Structures are given as structure tokens and as C-alpha cells.
Amino acid sequence: MQTESLYLFGGDSPWDAATWTSSDDRVRGGSSISYLTVTDPERARFHGHLDTTTLGGAGFASQRTVGVLALDLSEYAGLVLCLGGGASGHKYTLTLKDTIPGDRGDGRDQAGLSWETDFEAPKEGGDIQLPWDKFRATYRGRDKPDAEPLDLTSIKRVSFMMRSFFGTQDGDFELVIHAIAAKKSFSDGDESDDEDDDLQKPIEVARQEETPRTRSWWRTLLCGLHRSPSPNDGTTMPLLLRALLPPLSAALALQAAVAVPSIAAHSDRVYDLSGAATFITVGALSLYLPSIRAAGAPVLSSLVAILRGRGPALAGSLNWRQVLLTGAVGIWTVRLGSYLFRRNVAHGTDSRFDEIKHSAPRFAVAFFFQALWVTLCLTPVLLVNAVPRAALATGVTVIDVLGLSLWAGGFAFEVVADSQKSRWAREKREKVHDEEFLTGGLFAWSRFPHYFGEITLWTGLATAAAGILARKPAQLALGFSGGIAGVAVTTALSFISPAFSAFLLLKVSGIPLSEAKYDKRYGDREDYQEWKKNTPKLIPRLW
């Protein structure tokens, strides 16, 4: 007679990281942190760092299921953990709950009964059988022998925990899990039972794939971007794309929505305004996405709920750095977007688009590059917002101060330069002066001080983000192992923002267009040539 098995996670019930969330000792002031990273539909990693110093020898790091499972396992004899090789060899706890206590209001659940069993994970992997009689009732971490039996008809929550076991273990940990399955009976001894073929076949296939893998990141991308890859299998790229692709998609959609009527009307009137709106929308989306995923809710319906004021609350789910960096982008966006829009309305047109707006393909490319510009400039902020709050330090660091100071200085430089240029243009229209070009104020230090300010502020945000992402908890959250290679990747991604901004302003649409216009208009004037010769192009007093 064939033994029936039921996959709870893994096997024919694919792993999904969105259905798990962390529950670490940080809620009690500790410093431990855990992740459940889905390598592929048949493999997950429970990993992180157990800190036992902050709480004086205690500490725990755990992952639990989100929401209510409502599993009826009353016809089964227990659970089987199908573990893969490469585990750190620690002792873990598997916990079941048949009742989920309410929230205390401070982010922690009220105390309630749990049924726990401890197991040691062999480094080579294997199956661990856990009959129901191995689970013991506990309350606040202490055994409760007089508790009512576990209600197997209604298992509402499953969780994994790594804890110190009275100071016997701490540090980094990793558990590779192929599947959690319920079985109707257990065979005696270690010999394989033909009746278990249905359970073993997909697990053995998955284990065979644990040898060094050649799957490229693009294959993982095609297999499903919602999967969270392992930092050790060469598929880190999709997890980063998981942080970047939704914002890029939103940016492209918004720009397309504006491009269609603009191209039809040959109008550039709302081009800059649409760029500002895209910055704000994408930044806000990056703050909400982690909360939506943690709740296991469909993204589209959740976004609709947010627009109706019924979305998930962000209070308490964000680190102050995430709010500050996103807010800094919002401040810059509102200021620059409104400035450019007012200028465009006053002038009636934007000379940058005089030729291309009458060509649908060329005008469409301009909107596409604006979506790309928004996403690349926001990349450091998007990555920081993709890191769970628990993985971000609460204290202020030197890198925080340096990065935010650069942003503030660059922002001030850009605002003052734009203000001086606007005042100069207004006074010229009012015939207060008859100067043909601006050479005073910040324009005596740099021919393009507003561009210098913009590049500087993005450099500041990139600096702050790179410092945040270099910490090991943030590295683990993004799928890296915490080594120098991961730090190099996140640092490079952070500085894509100022690098791309500098490229556009120095080589494409900023200085080249403006300088060509000024040279054509004033190139034969001696005073213009003198100012151009003696005034640095971008960096005051340097270059």
C-alpha cells in the first residue's frame, strides 16, 4: 500500500519567500537577523547571524509563515524535513502553532502556546523524521506539560528558529531545505522504502543539482524573478533585479502614458513634469513593495488599495535611512520639477525638443531615456529600500553624515545657481541690466554650477547608500555572503546614479547642448571667450 505524503513547502508546493517573514530578537533589543532565501521552487535557505552578546548570552533568529495556514494534518503521523547539503551543522527548532495570538501593538505578538521540536542538521543533508510525539508544548520558551494536545486539524503557523541553546552556538548559520512534508507513516530504520518514491524523487533531483551549478542569472530570471537566489550559486543577479525591475517597469509605464499624447500633439510641455512625477511614484513604490511582499498580497491589488488609502501601514516597518534617502529624492524632485515646469510655461517651449518632437520615434526615445534616467538615479535608494529594516543599523555613522552632507551641499548649490539664473533672466527682461550672458554669483566659479550641484547631490546619496549596503546584514538581505565581492557590487550599483547623471550632463544633454548654443550665440565676443577661458567648466576652481 502506497504511503501518502503531503508537501507543505517545496516539492509540488513551490517555495515562495513572500510567504515567510523574520521574527528575530531585534524586537527585544537584540542584534540577530535571519532570512529565508528561495534559491528555486524546490530549494530554500534559512540563514543569517545569531548574536548572543547584545542580550547577555541569549538570542534567537527565526523565520515564520505569514498569515494563517489552516493546515489539516490530522491524518498524518508527522513531518519530514528534506535537507540539502552545505548546512552549517547547527541545532535548530521547528515550531508549530494551532492558535495565533494577537498583536501587542508594539510589533510583537502576544505570548501563546507553541509546539517545538529540536533537530541537528547534518552538513551532508538528509531527511529528518519528526513524528508528532517529538513536539513538546511550550509557553514563553518553557515546557508546558499540562497543555492541551496540538490541534492537528488546524495548523496555522510554521517557523524555523536558530537560538543559542544556553550559549552553545552563535554566529553565522545556514540551513538548506528542499521540502517540508507531512507523512502518514514512518518506516523503521534508515533503509529507503519504495512507498516513499513520490516524496523522494523530486528531492533527489534537487539534491543532484546541489553540485556546482552553471545556471546563469538570465536563466534564473526567465524561471521566475520572484525567486530569491542563493549568493553561492551564481544567481545573485535576479534578486537585485527583483529590487530594480518593478520600479523600472513603473517608470516605463508612466513615461509611456505621457509619451503617447505628447507625441500625438508634438508637445514637450509636460515632459519635465512627468519626470518629476515618475521620480516620486517610483520612490514611493520602492518603500511599499517590501511591505506588500511580506504580507503575501498581490502587488497590483495592493497598489490599488494604497491609492484608496487602504494599503499596508508603513509605520514601524521602515528604517530612518530609507525614509530620509527617499525623502531627499522627493525634495529635490519637487523643487527641480516645479522650477523646470514654470520655466517651460514662461518660455512656451523647450529648445531641446525643437527638432525631435516632430519625429515620433525620436521623441519616444526621449521618454524612454527619461524612464531609464529615473531608475538609474534612484538605484542606490531602491536597493536600500529593498533591505528589511532589521538589517539596517539604527545609529548614525560617519558615512551617513558624509553622504547626507554631500547631498545637502549639492542641493544648495543647484538651488542657488538656478535662483541666480532665474533672477538674472527676469532682470534682463525688465531691463535692469543689458548683460548678454551670466557671469556673476556661482557662475563666476563654474560655468555650469547647477550641473555641479546635481552631480554632487547624487554622489551624496550614493555614498550614504553604499555605506548602508556594505554592512553584512544588508549584504545577506540582498543575497550576498557578506564578502568583498558583494560589497564591490553594491558599491558599484550605488555609484551608477552619479556616474549616469554625470554622463548625461557632461556628454549628452546638459553641457554639450548648452555650450553649443552659447558658442553659436556669443562665440565671437571677447568677453565671452575670456569668461569661458578663466572659469572652470564644472567643478569650482578645479575643472
mmCIF file with all atom_site columns, C-alpha atoms in Angstrom, residues 313-433:
data_model
loop_
_atom_site.group_PDB
_atom_site.id
_atom_site.type_symbol
_atom_site.label_atom_id
_atom_site.label_alt_id
_atom_site.label_comp_id
_atom_site.label_asym_id
_atom_site.label_entity_id
_atom_site.label_seq_id
_atom_site.pdbx_PDB_ins_code
_atom_site.Cartn_x
_atom_site.Cartn_y
_atom_site.Cartn_z
_atom_site.occupancy
_atom_site.B_iso_or_equiv
_atom_site.pdbx_formal_charge
_atom_site.auth_seq_id
_atom_site.auth_comp_id
_atom_site.auth_asym_id
_atom_site.auth_atom_id
_atom_site.pdbx_PDB_model_num
ATOM 1   C CA . ALA A 1 313 ? 0.767  50.721 7.094   1.00 0.00 ? 313 ALA A CA 1
ATOM 2   C CA . LEU A 1 314 ? 4.416  51.723 6.786   1.00 0.00 ? 314 LEU A CA 1
ATOM 3   C CA . ALA A 1 315 ? 4.772  52.973 10.347  1.00 0.00 ? 315 ALA A CA 1
ATOM 4   C CA . GLY A 1 316 ? 7.339  50.872 12.150  1.00 0.00 ? 316 GLY A CA 1
ATOM 5   C CA . SER A 1 317 ? 8.337  48.918 9.029   1.00 0.00 ? 317 SER A CA 1
ATOM 6   C CA . LEU A 1 318 ? 10.972 51.345 7.763   1.00 0.00 ? 318 LEU A CA 1
ATOM 7   C CA . ASN A 1 319 ? 14.421 52.381 8.897   1.00 0.00 ? 319 ASN A CA 1
ATOM 8   C CA . TRP A 1 320 ? 15.022 56.122 9.211   1.00 0.00 ? 320 TRP A CA 1
ATOM 9   C CA . ARG A 1 321 ? 17.618 55.932 6.424   1.00 0.00 ? 321 ARG A CA 1
ATOM 10  C CA . GLN A 1 322 ? 15.042 54.606 3.979   1.00 0.00 ? 322 GLN A CA 1
ATOM 11  C CA . VAL A 1 323 ? 12.681 57.453 4.807   1.00 0.00 ? 323 VAL A CA 1
ATOM 12  C CA . LEU A 1 324 ? 15.437 60.074 4.713   1.00 0.00 ? 324 LEU A CA 1
ATOM 13  C CA . LEU A 1 325 ? 17.009 58.990 1.418   1.00 0.00 ? 325 LEU A CA 1
ATOM 14  C CA . THR A 1 326 ? 13.632 58.652 -0.302  1.00 0.00 ? 326 THR A CA 1
ATOM 15  C CA . GLY A 1 327 ? 12.561 61.988 1.165   1.00 0.00 ? 327 GLY A CA 1
ATOM 16  C CA . ALA A 1 328 ? 15.757 63.645 -0.081  1.00 0.00 ? 328 ALA A CA 1
ATOM 17  C CA . VAL A 1 329 ? 14.947 62.484 -3.602  1.00 0.00 ? 329 VAL A CA 1
ATOM 18  C CA . GLY A 1 330 ? 11.387 63.759 -3.192  1.00 0.00 ? 330 GLY A CA 1
ATOM 19  C CA . ILE A 1 331 ? 12.556 67.206 -2.060  1.00 0.00 ? 331 ILE A CA 1
ATOM 20  C CA . TRP A 1 332 ? 14.968 67.503 -4.970  1.00 0.00 ? 332 TRP A CA 1
ATOM 21  C CA . THR A 1 333 ? 12.316 66.267 -7.409  1.00 0.00 ? 333 THR A CA 1
ATOM 22  C CA . VAL A 1 334 ? 9.597  68.684 -6.332  1.00 0.00 ? 334 VAL A CA 1
ATOM 23  C CA . ARG A 1 335 ? 11.995 71.617 -6.379  1.00 0.00 ? 335 ARG A CA 1
ATOM 24  C CA . LEU A 1 336 ? 13.579 70.894 -9.764  1.00 0.00 ? 336 LEU A CA 1
ATOM 25  C CA . GLY A 1 337 ? 10.385 69.666 -11.413 1.00 0.00 ? 337 GLY A CA 1
ATOM 26  C CA . SER A 1 338 ? 8.411  72.757 -10.444 1.00 0.00 ? 338 SER A CA 1
ATOM 27  C CA . TYR A 1 339 ? 11.299 75.016 -11.498 1.00 0.00 ? 339 TYR A CA 1
ATOM 28  C CA . LEU A 1 340 ? 11.602 73.434 -14.939 1.00 0.00 ? 340 LEU A CA 1
ATOM 29  C CA . PHE A 1 341 ? 7.838  73.377 -15.445 1.00 0.00 ? 341 PHE A CA 1
ATOM 30  C CA . ARG A 1 342 ? 7.496  77.074 -14.582 1.00 0.00 ? 342 ARG A CA 1
ATOM 31  C CA . ARG A 1 343 ? 10.382 77.901 -16.886 1.00 0.00 ? 343 ARG A CA 1
ATOM 32  C CA . ASN A 1 344 ? 8.843  75.904 -19.717 1.00 0.00 ? 344 ASN A CA 1
ATOM 33  C CA . VAL A 1 345 ? 5.462  77.574 -19.244 1.00 0.00 ? 345 VAL A CA 1
ATOM 34  C CA . ALA A 1 346 ? 7.094  81.011 -19.249 1.00 0.00 ? 346 ALA A CA 1
ATOM 35  C CA . HIS A 1 347 ? 9.111  80.307 -22.406 1.00 0.00 ? 347 HIS A CA 1
ATOM 36  C CA . GLY A 1 348 ? 6.366  78.337 -24.137 1.00 0.00 ? 348 GLY A CA 1
ATOM 37  C CA . THR A 1 349 ? 8.737  75.619 -25.379 1.00 0.00 ? 349 THR A CA 1
ATOM 38  C CA . ASP A 1 350 ? 11.952 73.777 -24.611 1.00 0.00 ? 350 ASP A CA 1
ATOM 39  C CA . SER A 1 351 ? 14.691 74.200 -27.204 1.00 0.00 ? 351 SER A CA 1
ATOM 40  C CA . ARG A 1 352 ? 15.970 70.675 -26.513 1.00 0.00 ? 352 ARG A CA 1
ATOM 41  C CA . PHE A 1 353 ? 12.903 69.268 -28.277 1.00 0.00 ? 353 PHE A CA 1
ATOM 42  C CA . ASP A 1 354 ? 12.535 71.726 -31.153 1.00 0.00 ? 354 ASP A CA 1
ATOM 43  C CA . GLU A 1 355 ? 13.615 69.111 -33.683 1.00 0.00 ? 355 GLU A CA 1
ATOM 44  C CA . ILE A 1 356 ? 12.877 65.728 -32.139 1.00 0.00 ? 356 ILE A CA 1
ATOM 45  C CA . LYS A 1 357 ? 9.287  66.376 -31.022 1.00 0.00 ? 357 LYS A CA 1
ATOM 46  C CA . HIS A 1 358 ? 8.161  66.289 -34.647 1.00 0.00 ? 358 HIS A CA 1
ATOM 47  C CA . SER A 1 359 ? 9.620  62.796 -35.066 1.00 0.00 ? 359 SER A CA 1
ATOM 48  C CA . ALA A 1 360 ? 7.585  60.179 -33.210 1.00 0.00 ? 360 ALA A CA 1
ATOM 49  C CA . PRO A 1 361 ? 10.435 57.624 -32.875 1.00 0.00 ? 361 PRO A CA 1
ATOM 50  C CA . ARG A 1 362 ? 12.975 60.194 -31.642 1.00 0.00 ? 362 ARG A CA 1
ATOM 51  C CA . PHE A 1 363 ? 10.512 61.758 -29.220 1.00 0.00 ? 363 PHE A CA 1
ATOM 52  C CA . ALA A 1 364 ? 9.577  58.299 -27.910 1.00 0.00 ? 364 ALA A CA 1
ATOM 53  C CA . VAL A 1 365 ? 13.253 57.567 -27.285 1.00 0.00 ? 365 VAL A CA 1
ATOM 54  C CA . ALA A 1 366 ? 13.451 60.725 -25.161 1.00 0.00 ? 366 ALA A CA 1
ATOM 55  C CA . PHE A 1 367 ? 10.662 59.433 -22.911 1.00 0.00 ? 367 PHE A CA 1
ATOM 56  C CA . PHE A 1 368 ? 12.301 56.007 -22.727 1.00 0.00 ? 368 PHE A CA 1
ATOM 57  C CA . PHE A 1 369 ? 15.591 57.532 -21.628 1.00 0.00 ? 369 PHE A CA 1
ATOM 58  C CA . GLN A 1 370 ? 13.793 59.615 -19.042 1.00 0.00 ? 370 GLN A CA 1
ATOM 59  C CA . ALA A 1 371 ? 12.414 56.396 -17.507 1.00 0.00 ? 371 ALA A CA 1
ATOM 60  C CA . LEU A 1 372 ? 15.912 54.910 -17.581 1.00 0.00 ? 372 LEU A CA 1
ATOM 61  C CA . TRP A 1 373 ? 17.361 58.095 -16.058 1.00 0.00 ? 373 TRP A CA 1
ATOM 62  C CA . VAL A 1 374 ? 14.867 57.993 -13.197 1.00 0.00 ? 374 VAL A CA 1
ATOM 63  C CA . THR A 1 375 ? 15.592 54.341 -12.431 1.00 0.00 ? 375 THR A CA 1
ATOM 64  C CA . LEU A 1 376 ? 19.379 54.614 -12.609 1.00 0.00 ? 376 LEU A CA 1
ATOM 65  C CA . CYS A 1 377 ? 19.470 57.768 -10.499 1.00 0.00 ? 377 CYS A CA 1
ATOM 66  C CA . LEU A 1 378 ? 17.255 56.072 -7.919  1.00 0.00 ? 378 LEU A CA 1
ATOM 67  C CA . THR A 1 379 ? 19.216 52.794 -7.926  1.00 0.00 ? 379 THR A CA 1
ATOM 68  C CA . PRO A 1 380 ? 21.016 53.353 -4.576  1.00 0.00 ? 380 PRO A CA 1
ATOM 69  C CA . VAL A 1 381 ? 17.740 54.332 -2.906  1.00 0.00 ? 381 VAL A CA 1
ATOM 70  C CA . LEU A 1 382 ? 15.887 51.386 -4.462  1.00 0.00 ? 382 LEU A CA 1
ATOM 71  C CA . LEU A 1 383 ? 18.483 48.958 -3.106  1.00 0.00 ? 383 LEU A CA 1
ATOM 72  C CA . VAL A 1 384 ? 18.389 50.467 0.380   1.00 0.00 ? 384 VAL A CA 1
ATOM 73  C CA . ASN A 1 385 ? 14.587 50.311 0.400   1.00 0.00 ? 385 ASN A CA 1
ATOM 74  C CA . ALA A 1 386 ? 14.734 46.624 -0.601  1.00 0.00 ? 386 ALA A CA 1
ATOM 75  C CA . VAL A 1 387 ? 16.655 45.759 2.587   1.00 0.00 ? 387 VAL A CA 1
ATOM 76  C CA . PRO A 1 388 ? 14.493 44.822 5.607   1.00 0.00 ? 388 PRO A CA 1
ATOM 77  C CA . ARG A 1 389 ? 14.504 47.345 8.422   1.00 0.00 ? 389 ARG A CA 1
ATOM 78  C CA . ALA A 1 390 ? 16.044 44.797 10.788  1.00 0.00 ? 390 ALA A CA 1
ATOM 79  C CA . ALA A 1 391 ? 19.146 44.590 8.581   1.00 0.00 ? 391 ALA A CA 1
ATOM 80  C CA . LEU A 1 392 ? 19.832 48.325 8.815   1.00 0.00 ? 392 LEU A CA 1
ATOM 81  C CA . ALA A 1 393 ? 21.732 49.896 11.687  1.00 0.00 ? 393 ALA A CA 1
ATOM 82  C CA . THR A 1 394 ? 19.809 52.366 13.831  1.00 0.00 ? 394 THR A CA 1
ATOM 83  C CA . GLY A 1 395 ? 22.722 54.611 14.819  1.00 0.00 ? 395 GLY A CA 1
ATOM 84  C CA . VAL A 1 396 ? 24.278 57.377 12.727  1.00 0.00 ? 396 VAL A CA 1
ATOM 85  C CA . THR A 1 397 ? 27.607 56.559 11.064  1.00 0.00 ? 397 THR A CA 1
ATOM 86  C CA . VAL A 1 398 ? 30.367 58.718 9.606   1.00 0.00 ? 398 VAL A CA 1
ATOM 87  C CA . ILE A 1 399 ? 29.352 57.570 6.113   1.00 0.00 ? 399 ILE A CA 1
ATOM 88  C CA . ASP A 1 400 ? 25.774 58.686 6.809   1.00 0.00 ? 400 ASP A CA 1
ATOM 89  C CA . VAL A 1 401 ? 26.990 62.155 7.764   1.00 0.00 ? 401 VAL A CA 1
ATOM 90  C CA . LEU A 1 402 ? 29.351 62.394 4.784   1.00 0.00 ? 402 LEU A CA 1
ATOM 91  C CA . GLY A 1 403 ? 26.757 61.261 2.264   1.00 0.00 ? 403 GLY A CA 1
ATOM 92  C CA . LEU A 1 404 ? 23.943 63.451 3.546   1.00 0.00 ? 404 LEU A CA 1
ATOM 93  C CA . SER A 1 405 ? 26.297 66.448 3.805   1.00 0.00 ? 405 SER A CA 1
ATOM 94  C CA . LEU A 1 406 ? 27.277 65.997 0.165   1.00 0.00 ? 406 LEU A CA 1
ATOM 95  C CA . TRP A 1 407 ? 23.604 65.803 -0.776  1.00 0.00 ? 407 TRP A CA 1
ATOM 96  C CA . ALA A 1 408 ? 22.773 68.964 1.190   1.00 0.00 ? 408 ALA A CA 1
ATOM 97  C CA . GLY A 1 409 ? 25.734 70.861 -0.284  1.00 0.00 ? 409 GLY A CA 1
ATOM 98  C CA . GLY A 1 410 ? 24.927 69.787 -3.821  1.00 0.00 ? 410 GLY A CA 1
ATOM 99  C CA . PHE A 1 411 ? 21.243 70.577 -3.396  1.00 0.00 ? 411 PHE A CA 1
ATOM 100 C CA . ALA A 1 412 ? 22.047 74.053 -2.044  1.00 0.00 ? 412 ALA A CA 1
ATOM 101 C CA . PHE A 1 413 ? 24.468 74.690 -4.908  1.00 0.00 ? 413 PHE A CA 1
ATOM 102 C CA . GLU A 1 414 ? 21.872 73.724 -7.501  1.00 0.00 ? 414 GLU A CA 1
ATOM 103 C CA . VAL A 1 415 ? 19.099 75.766 -5.879  1.00 0.00 ? 415 VAL A CA 1
ATOM 104 C CA . VAL A 1 416 ? 21.254 78.894 -5.583  1.00 0.00 ? 416 VAL A CA 1
ATOM 105 C CA . ALA A 1 417 ? 22.520 78.552 -9.164  1.00 0.00 ? 417 ALA A CA 1
ATOM 106 C CA . ASP A 1 418 ? 19.004 78.157 -10.579 1.00 0.00 ? 418 ASP A CA 1
ATOM 107 C CA . SER A 1 419 ? 17.790 81.066 -8.462  1.00 0.00 ? 419 SER A CA 1
ATOM 108 C CA . GLN A 1 420 ? 20.595 83.330 -9.670  1.00 0.00 ? 420 GLN A CA 1
ATOM 109 C CA . LYS A 1 421 ? 19.950 82.365 -13.272 1.00 0.00 ? 421 LYS A CA 1
ATOM 110 C CA . SER A 1 422 ? 16.196 82.983 -12.954 1.00 0.00 ? 422 SER A CA 1
ATOM 111 C CA . ARG A 1 423 ? 16.726 86.347 -11.295 1.00 0.00 ? 423 ARG A CA 1
ATOM 112 C CA . TRP A 1 424 ? 19.263 87.355 -13.950 1.00 0.00 ? 424 TRP A CA 1
ATOM 113 C CA . ALA A 1 425 ? 16.839 86.416 -16.762 1.00 0.00 ? 425 ALA A CA 1
ATOM 114 C CA . ARG A 1 426 ? 13.952 88.248 -15.098 1.00 0.00 ? 426 ARG A CA 1
ATOM 115 C CA . GLU A 1 427 ? 16.006 91.404 -14.561 1.00 0.00 ? 427 GLU A CA 1
ATOM 116 C CA . LYS A 1 428 ? 17.159 91.294 -18.162 1.00 0.00 ? 428 LYS A CA 1
ATOM 117 C CA . ARG A 1 429 ? 13.551 91.148 -19.358 1.00 0.00 ? 429 ARG A CA 1
ATOM 118 C CA . GLU A 1 430 ? 12.781 94.076 -17.058 1.00 0.00 ? 430 GLU A CA 1
ATOM 119 C CA . LYS A 1 431 ? 15.812 95.916 -18.498 1.00 0.00 ? 431 LYS A CA 1
ATOM 120 C CA . VAL A 1 432 ? 17.514 96.164 -15.115 1.00 0.00 ? 432 VAL A CA 1
ATOM 121 C CA . HIS A 1 433 ? 20.729 95.199 -16.941 1.00 0.00 ? 433 HIS A CA 1
#
